[in-house]
Amino acid sequence: MTTSNTGSGDVDPAVREELDRLRASIDNIDAAVVHMLAERFKCTQQVGHLKARHQLPPADPAREARQITRLRALAENAKLDPAFAEKFLNFIVGEVIRHHERIADDTVNASTHLAN
């Protein structure tokens, strides 16, 4: 079997077939990850509205710390780099907090508007 590492040229058909199969699996996993993230953000939006209605802070550092510990353990069990899992969660949590802040601002602005 000969392969080209230039990205073009002759590649053994069996290698190309295996590469295509693996890439199709990766594409399916990516699609599932996007759909799971969408579901997660639907839930966190509901949390944001609940927090805004009850004037709770957008961030919950204690919860975030518990989630990092939990996710790192899950990552280790799944043979995924825990540091990567933590970075990924921190990115998501940062986005969630931004959403919660916006929801809180919108709720305050709406109640101010209604009061006038």
PDB file of C-alpha atoms in Angstrom:
ATOM      1  CA  MET A   1       0.000   0.000   0.000  1.00  0.00           C
ATOM      2  CA  THR A   2       1.315   3.382  -0.953  1.00  0.00           C
ATOM      3  CA  THR A   3      -0.094   6.617   0.250  1.00  0.00           C
ATOM      4  CA  SER A   4       0.624  10.177  -0.596  1.00  0.00           C
ATOM      5  CA  ASN A   5       1.006  12.668   2.205  1.00  0.00           C
ATOM      6  CA  THR A   6       0.488  15.616  -0.117  1.00  0.00           C
ATOM      7  CA  GLY A   7      -3.278  15.393   0.091  1.00  0.00           C
ATOM      8  CA  SER A   8      -3.567  14.476  -3.565  1.00  0.00           C
ATOM      9  CA  GLY A   9      -2.167  11.853  -5.816  1.00  0.00           C
ATOM     10  CA  ASP A  10      -2.457   8.118  -5.695  1.00  0.00           C
ATOM     11  CA  VAL A  11      -3.940   6.558  -2.595  1.00  0.00           C
ATOM     12  CA  ASP A  12      -4.565   2.872  -2.274  1.00  0.00           C
ATOM     13  CA  PRO A  13      -8.334   2.336  -2.791  1.00  0.00           C
ATOM     14  CA  ALA A  14      -8.589   0.331   0.430  1.00  0.00           C
ATOM     15  CA  VAL A  15      -6.970   3.171   2.359  1.00  0.00           C
ATOM     16  CA  ARG A  16      -9.273   5.709   0.697  1.00  0.00           C
ATOM     17  CA  GLU A  17     -12.304   3.567   1.566  1.00  0.00           C
ATOM     18  CA  GLU A  18     -11.252   3.261   5.215  1.00  0.00           C
ATOM     19  CA  LEU A  19     -10.528   7.000   5.389  1.00  0.00           C
ATOM     20  CA  ASP A  20     -13.941   7.802   3.914  1.00  0.00           C
ATOM     21  CA  ARG A  21     -15.648   5.420   6.369  1.00  0.00           C
ATOM     22  CA  LEU A  22     -13.896   6.991   9.345  1.00  0.00           C
ATOM     23  CA  ARG A  23     -14.652  10.506   8.140  1.00  0.00           C
ATOM     24  CA  ALA A  24     -18.331   9.616   7.709  1.00  0.00           C
ATOM     25  CA  SER A  25     -18.366   8.452  11.339  1.00  0.00           C
ATOM     26  CA  ILE A  26     -16.702  11.690  12.420  1.00  0.00           C
ATOM     27  CA  ASP A  27     -19.312  13.688  10.497  1.00  0.00           C
ATOM     28  CA  ASN A  28     -22.124  11.769  12.224  1.00  0.00           C
ATOM     29  CA  ILE A  29     -20.561  12.339  15.643  1.00  0.00           C
ATOM     30  CA  ASP A  30     -20.138  16.058  14.888  1.00  0.00           C
ATOM     31  CA  ALA A  31     -23.819  16.266  13.969  1.00  0.00           C
ATOM     32  CA  ALA A  32     -24.781  14.530  17.215  1.00  0.00           C
ATOM     33  CA  VAL A  33     -22.564  16.888  19.236  1.00  0.00           C
ATOM     34  CA  VAL A  34     -24.222  19.933  17.621  1.00  0.00           C
ATOM     35  CA  HIS A  35     -27.699  18.570  18.355  1.00  0.00           C
ATOM     36  CA  MET A  36     -26.745  17.743  21.959  1.00  0.00           C
ATOM     37  CA  LEU A  37     -25.329  21.246  22.431  1.00  0.00           C
ATOM     38  CA  ALA A  38     -28.549  22.713  21.046  1.00  0.00           C
ATOM     39  CA  GLU A  39     -30.558  20.696  23.588  1.00  0.00           C
ATOM     40  CA  ARG A  40     -28.213  21.748  26.374  1.00  0.00           C
ATOM     41  CA  PHE A  41     -28.610  25.415  25.462  1.00  0.00           C
ATOM     42  CA  LYS A  42     -32.404  25.059  25.377  1.00  0.00           C
ATOM     43  CA  CYS A  43     -32.221  23.887  28.991  1.00  0.00           C
ATOM     44  CA  THR A  44     -29.780  26.594  30.031  1.00  0.00           C
ATOM     45  CA  GLN A  45     -32.030  29.231  28.449  1.00  0.00           C
ATOM     46  CA  GLN A  46     -34.835  28.014  30.700  1.00  0.00           C
ATOM     47  CA  VAL A  47     -32.470  28.229  33.662  1.00  0.00           C
ATOM     48  CA  GLY A  48     -31.600  31.790  32.628  1.00  0.00           C
ATOM     49  CA  HIS A  49     -35.261  32.811  32.524  1.00  0.00           C
ATOM     50  CA  LEU A  50     -35.899  31.201  35.915  1.00  0.00           C
ATOM     51  CA  LYS A  51     -32.890  32.977  37.424  1.00  0.00           C
ATOM     52  CA  ALA A  52     -33.976  36.305  35.922  1.00  0.00           C
ATOM     53  CA  ARG A  53     -37.539  35.987  37.250  1.00  0.00           C
ATOM     54  CA  HIS A  54     -36.215  35.289  40.737  1.00  0.00           C
ATOM     55  CA  GLN A  55     -33.336  37.770  40.547  1.00  0.00           C
ATOM     56  CA  LEU A  56     -30.655  35.105  40.947  1.00  0.00           C
ATOM     57  CA  PRO A  57     -27.124  35.793  39.681  1.00  0.00           C
ATOM     58  CA  PRO A  58     -26.251  34.613  36.157  1.00  0.00           C
ATOM     59  CA  ALA A  59     -23.222  32.642  37.389  1.00  0.00           C
ATOM     60  CA  ASP A  60     -23.100  29.935  40.042  1.00  0.00           C
ATOM     61  CA  PRO A  61     -19.410  29.322  40.831  1.00  0.00           C
ATOM     62  CA  ALA A  62     -20.119  26.459  43.255  1.00  0.00           C
ATOM     63  CA  ARG A  63     -22.185  24.613  40.627  1.00  0.00           C
ATOM     64  CA  GLU A  64     -19.537  25.299  37.991  1.00  0.00           C
ATOM     65  CA  ALA A  65     -16.811  23.837  40.251  1.00  0.00           C
ATOM     66  CA  ARG A  66     -18.905  20.709  40.850  1.00  0.00           C
ATOM     67  CA  GLN A  67     -19.511  20.362  37.120  1.00  0.00           C
ATOM     68  CA  ILE A  68     -15.797  20.654  36.335  1.00  0.00           C
ATOM     69  CA  THR A  69     -14.977  17.946  38.872  1.00  0.00           C
ATOM     70  CA  ARG A  70     -17.745  15.742  37.476  1.00  0.00           C
ATOM     71  CA  LEU A  71     -16.759  16.317  33.853  1.00  0.00           C
ATOM     72  CA  ARG A  72     -13.074  15.668  34.515  1.00  0.00           C
ATOM     73  CA  ALA A  73     -13.991  12.306  36.080  1.00  0.00           C
ATOM     74  CA  LEU A  74     -16.244  11.458  33.133  1.00  0.00           C
ATOM     75  CA  ALA A  75     -13.443  12.389  30.755  1.00  0.00           C
ATOM     76  CA  GLU A  76     -10.944  10.188  32.568  1.00  0.00           C
ATOM     77  CA  ASN A  77     -13.367   7.247  32.455  1.00  0.00           C
ATOM     78  CA  ALA A  78     -13.910   7.850  28.740  1.00  0.00           C
ATOM     79  CA  LYS A  79     -10.141   8.063  28.072  1.00  0.00           C
ATOM     80  CA  LEU A  80     -10.455  11.743  27.109  1.00  0.00           C
ATOM     81  CA  ASP A  81      -7.962  14.335  28.297  1.00  0.00           C
ATOM     82  CA  PRO A  82      -9.565  15.879  31.433  1.00  0.00           C
ATOM     83  CA  ALA A  83      -7.851  19.218  30.769  1.00  0.00           C
ATOM     84  CA  PHE A  84      -9.475  19.341  27.329  1.00  0.00           C
ATOM     85  CA  ALA A  85     -12.871  18.451  28.846  1.00  0.00           C
ATOM     86  CA  GLU A  86     -12.461  21.246  31.396  1.00  0.00           C
ATOM     87  CA  LYS A  87     -11.553  23.790  28.704  1.00  0.00           C
ATOM     88  CA  PHE A  88     -14.566  22.697  26.684  1.00  0.00           C
ATOM     89  CA  LEU A  89     -16.900  23.040  29.683  1.00  0.00           C
ATOM     90  CA  ASN A  90     -15.428  26.437  30.586  1.00  0.00           C
ATOM     91  CA  PHE A  91     -16.114  27.641  27.051  1.00  0.00           C
ATOM     92  CA  ILE A  92     -19.723  26.439  27.237  1.00  0.00           C
ATOM     93  CA  VAL A  93     -20.268  27.876  30.721  1.00  0.00           C
ATOM     94  CA  GLY A  94     -18.903  31.235  29.600  1.00  0.00           C
ATOM     95  CA  GLU A  95     -21.421  31.289  26.767  1.00  0.00           C
ATOM     96  CA  VAL A  96     -24.241  30.244  29.108  1.00  0.00           C
ATOM     97  CA  ILE A  97     -23.374  33.043  31.537  1.00  0.00           C
ATOM     98  CA  ARG A  98     -23.446  35.575  28.678  1.00  0.00           C
ATOM     99  CA  HIS A  99     -26.907  34.284  27.745  1.00  0.00           C
ATOM    100  CA  HIS A 100     -28.064  34.513  31.363  1.00  0.00           C
ATOM    101  CA  GLU A 101     -26.774  38.076  31.639  1.00  0.00           C
ATOM    102  CA  ARG A 102     -28.633  39.041  28.476  1.00  0.00           C
ATOM    103  CA  ILE A 103     -31.830  37.386  29.703  1.00  0.00           C
ATOM    104  CA  ALA A 104     -31.514  39.195  33.053  1.00  0.00           C
ATOM    105  CA  ASP A 105     -30.983  42.516  31.265  1.00  0.00           C
ATOM    106  CA  ASP A 106     -33.944  41.880  28.979  1.00  0.00           C
ATOM    107  CA  THR A 107     -36.123  40.975  31.990  1.00  0.00           C
ATOM    108  CA  VAL A 108     -35.139  44.159  33.859  1.00  0.00           C
ATOM    109  CA  ASN A 109     -35.715  46.264  30.742  1.00  0.00           C
ATOM    110  CA  ALA A 110     -39.106  44.652  30.125  1.00  0.00           C
ATOM    111  CA  SER A 111     -40.261  45.207  33.711  1.00  0.00           C
ATOM    112  CA  THR A 112     -39.018  48.820  33.596  1.00  0.00           C
ATOM    113  CA  HIS A 113     -40.860  49.348  30.340  1.00  0.00           C
ATOM    114  CA  LEU A 114     -44.069  47.891  31.818  1.00  0.00           C
ATOM    115  CA  ALA A 115     -43.745  50.075  34.921  1.00  0.00           C
ATOM    116  CA  ASN A 116     -43.634  53.235  32.795  1.00  0.00           C
TER     117      ASN A 116
END
